[in-house]
mmCIF file of C-alpha atoms in Angstrom:
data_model
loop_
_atom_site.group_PDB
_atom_site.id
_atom_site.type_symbol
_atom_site.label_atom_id
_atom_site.label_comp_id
_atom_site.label_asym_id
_atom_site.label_seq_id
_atom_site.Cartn_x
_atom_site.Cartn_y
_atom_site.Cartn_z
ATOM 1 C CA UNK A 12 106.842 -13.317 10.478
ATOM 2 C CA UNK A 13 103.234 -13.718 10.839
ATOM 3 C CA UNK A 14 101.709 -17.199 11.138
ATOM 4 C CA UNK A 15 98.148 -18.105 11.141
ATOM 5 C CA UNK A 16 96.081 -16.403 13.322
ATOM 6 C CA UNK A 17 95.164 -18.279 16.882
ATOM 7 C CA UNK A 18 91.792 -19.723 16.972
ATOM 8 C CA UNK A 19 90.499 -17.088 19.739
ATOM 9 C CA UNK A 20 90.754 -14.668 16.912
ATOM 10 C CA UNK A 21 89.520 -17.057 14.016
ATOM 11 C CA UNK A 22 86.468 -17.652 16.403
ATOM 12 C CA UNK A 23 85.648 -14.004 16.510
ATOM 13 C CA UNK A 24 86.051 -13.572 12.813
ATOM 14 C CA UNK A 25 83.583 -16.004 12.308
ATOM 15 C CA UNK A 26 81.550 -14.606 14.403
ATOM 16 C CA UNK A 27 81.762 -11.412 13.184
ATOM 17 C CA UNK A 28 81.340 -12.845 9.456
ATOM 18 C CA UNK A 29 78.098 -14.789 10.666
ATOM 19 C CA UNK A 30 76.615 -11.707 12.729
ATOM 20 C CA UNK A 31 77.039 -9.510 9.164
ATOM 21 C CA UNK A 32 75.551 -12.136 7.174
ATOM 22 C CA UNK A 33 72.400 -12.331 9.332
ATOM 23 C CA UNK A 34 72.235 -8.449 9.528
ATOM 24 C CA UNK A 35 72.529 -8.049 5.765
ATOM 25 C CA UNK A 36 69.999 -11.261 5.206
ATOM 26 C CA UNK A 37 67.645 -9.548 7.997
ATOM 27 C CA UNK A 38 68.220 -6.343 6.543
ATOM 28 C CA UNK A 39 67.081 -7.417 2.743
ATOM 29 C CA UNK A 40 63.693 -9.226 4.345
ATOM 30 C CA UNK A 41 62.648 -5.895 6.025
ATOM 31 C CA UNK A 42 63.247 -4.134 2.546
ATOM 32 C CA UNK A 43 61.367 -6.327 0.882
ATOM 33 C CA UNK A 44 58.581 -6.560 3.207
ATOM 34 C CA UNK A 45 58.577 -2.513 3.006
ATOM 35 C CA UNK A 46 58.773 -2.737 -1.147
ATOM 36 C CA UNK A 47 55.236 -4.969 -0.509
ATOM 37 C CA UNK A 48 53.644 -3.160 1.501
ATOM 38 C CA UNK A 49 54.402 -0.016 -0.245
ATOM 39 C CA UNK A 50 53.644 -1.888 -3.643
ATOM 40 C CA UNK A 51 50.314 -2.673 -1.621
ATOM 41 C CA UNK A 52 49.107 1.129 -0.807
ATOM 42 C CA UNK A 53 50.055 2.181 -4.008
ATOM 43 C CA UNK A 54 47.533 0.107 -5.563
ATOM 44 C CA UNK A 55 44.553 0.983 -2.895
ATOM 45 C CA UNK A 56 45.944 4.637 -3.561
ATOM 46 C CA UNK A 57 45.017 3.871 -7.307
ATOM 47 C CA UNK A 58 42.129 2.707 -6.493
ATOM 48 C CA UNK A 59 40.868 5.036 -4.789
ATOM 49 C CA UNK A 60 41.974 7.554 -7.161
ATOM 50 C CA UNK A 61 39.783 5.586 -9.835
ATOM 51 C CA UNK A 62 36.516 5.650 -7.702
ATOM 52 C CA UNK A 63 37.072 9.681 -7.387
ATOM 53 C CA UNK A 64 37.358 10.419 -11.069
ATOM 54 C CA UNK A 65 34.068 8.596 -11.630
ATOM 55 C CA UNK A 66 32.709 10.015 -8.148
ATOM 56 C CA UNK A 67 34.092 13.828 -9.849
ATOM 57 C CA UNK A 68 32.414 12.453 -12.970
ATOM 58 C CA UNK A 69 29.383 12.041 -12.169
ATOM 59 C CA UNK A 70 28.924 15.196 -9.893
ATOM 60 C CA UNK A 71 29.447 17.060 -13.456
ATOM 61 C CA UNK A 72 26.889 15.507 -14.957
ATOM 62 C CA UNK A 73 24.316 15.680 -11.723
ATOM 63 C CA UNK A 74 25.726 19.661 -11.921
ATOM 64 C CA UNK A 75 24.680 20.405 -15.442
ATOM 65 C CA UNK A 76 20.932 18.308 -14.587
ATOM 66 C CA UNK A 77 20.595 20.615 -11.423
ATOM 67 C CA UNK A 78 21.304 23.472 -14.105
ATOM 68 C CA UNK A 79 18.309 22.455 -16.303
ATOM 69 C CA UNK A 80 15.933 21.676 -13.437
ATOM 70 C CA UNK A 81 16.644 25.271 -11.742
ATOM 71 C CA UNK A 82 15.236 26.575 -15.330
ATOM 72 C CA UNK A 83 12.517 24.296 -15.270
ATOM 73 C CA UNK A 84 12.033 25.810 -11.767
ATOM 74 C CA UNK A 85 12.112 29.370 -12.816
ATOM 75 C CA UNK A 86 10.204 28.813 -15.684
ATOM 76 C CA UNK A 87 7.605 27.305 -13.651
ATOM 77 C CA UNK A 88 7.414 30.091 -10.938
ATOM 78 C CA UNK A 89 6.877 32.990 -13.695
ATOM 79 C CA UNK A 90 4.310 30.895 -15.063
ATOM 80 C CA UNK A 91 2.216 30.981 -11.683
ATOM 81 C CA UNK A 92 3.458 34.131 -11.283
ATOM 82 C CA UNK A 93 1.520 35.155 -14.605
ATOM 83 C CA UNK A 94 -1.663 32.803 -13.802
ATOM 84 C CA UNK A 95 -2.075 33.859 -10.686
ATOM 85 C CA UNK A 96 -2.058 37.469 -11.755
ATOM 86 C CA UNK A 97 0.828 38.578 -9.408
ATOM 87 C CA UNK A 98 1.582 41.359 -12.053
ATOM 88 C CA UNK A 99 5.030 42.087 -13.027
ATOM 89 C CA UNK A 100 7.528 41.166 -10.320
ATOM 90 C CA UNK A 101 10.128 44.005 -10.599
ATOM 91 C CA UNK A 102 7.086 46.292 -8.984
ATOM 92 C CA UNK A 103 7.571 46.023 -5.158
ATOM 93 C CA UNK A 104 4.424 43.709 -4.076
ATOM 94 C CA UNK A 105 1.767 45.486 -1.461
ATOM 95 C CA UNK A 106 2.289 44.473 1.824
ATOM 96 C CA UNK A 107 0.701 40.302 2.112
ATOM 97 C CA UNK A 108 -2.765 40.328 2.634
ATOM 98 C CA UNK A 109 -4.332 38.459 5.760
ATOM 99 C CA UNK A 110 -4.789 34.896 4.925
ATOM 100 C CA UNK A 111 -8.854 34.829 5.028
ATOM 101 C CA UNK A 112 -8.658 37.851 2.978
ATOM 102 C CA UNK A 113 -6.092 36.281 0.039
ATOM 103 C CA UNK A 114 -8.933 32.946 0.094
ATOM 104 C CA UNK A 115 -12.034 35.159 -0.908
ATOM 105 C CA UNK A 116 -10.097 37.277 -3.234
ATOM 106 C CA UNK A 117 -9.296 34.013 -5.038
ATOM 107 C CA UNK A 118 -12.705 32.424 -5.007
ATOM 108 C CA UNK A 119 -13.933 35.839 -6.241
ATOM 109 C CA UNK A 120 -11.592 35.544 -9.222
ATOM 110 C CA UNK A 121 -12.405 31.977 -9.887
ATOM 111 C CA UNK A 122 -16.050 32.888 -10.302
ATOM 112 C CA UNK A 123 -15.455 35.042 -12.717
#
């Protein structure tokens, strides 16, 4: 026959009872602090992502101006090129001229 149980034993029951209760309790705060903090980089990750699709954006835009002003560049090179009476640039160019030399050869041509 089994009676009730003697109060050493209900003690540690409780005990036992009140220690997994705390546990459980402590163990849903830490969750939930993880689940904000989690919820919290998520959003910064977000973001962040934001600010580098208009960062990647706007690097494809600066990338097709660049294009353009590399023509303009080119264009504007040949056109010296042509003023300046280089001649035709697939010839190999004589060897440079000394730089006091170059300066009269240009006056010369201005005068005339």
């Amino acid at each position: 026959m089994s009676g009730p149980p003697p109060p050493q034993q209900q003690q540690q029951q409780s005990t036992r009872q009140s220690s997994l209760s705390q546990s459980a309790h402590t163990n849903r705060s830490a969750r939930n602090r993880q689940y904000t903090h989690l919820q919290s980089q998520l959003s910064q990750l977000n973001a962040h992502l934001a600010d580098t699709e208009n960062l990647l954006a706007m690097t494809a835009a600066q990338a097709e101006y660049l294009s353009g002003l590399g023509g303009w560049w080119g264009g504007l090179f040949i056109s010296a090129s042509k003023v300046l009476g280089e001649g035709d640039l697939s010839e190999p160019s004589p060897a440079p001229a000394p730089a006091e030399q170059r300066v009269e050869e240009v006056k010369e041509k201005a005068k005339a």
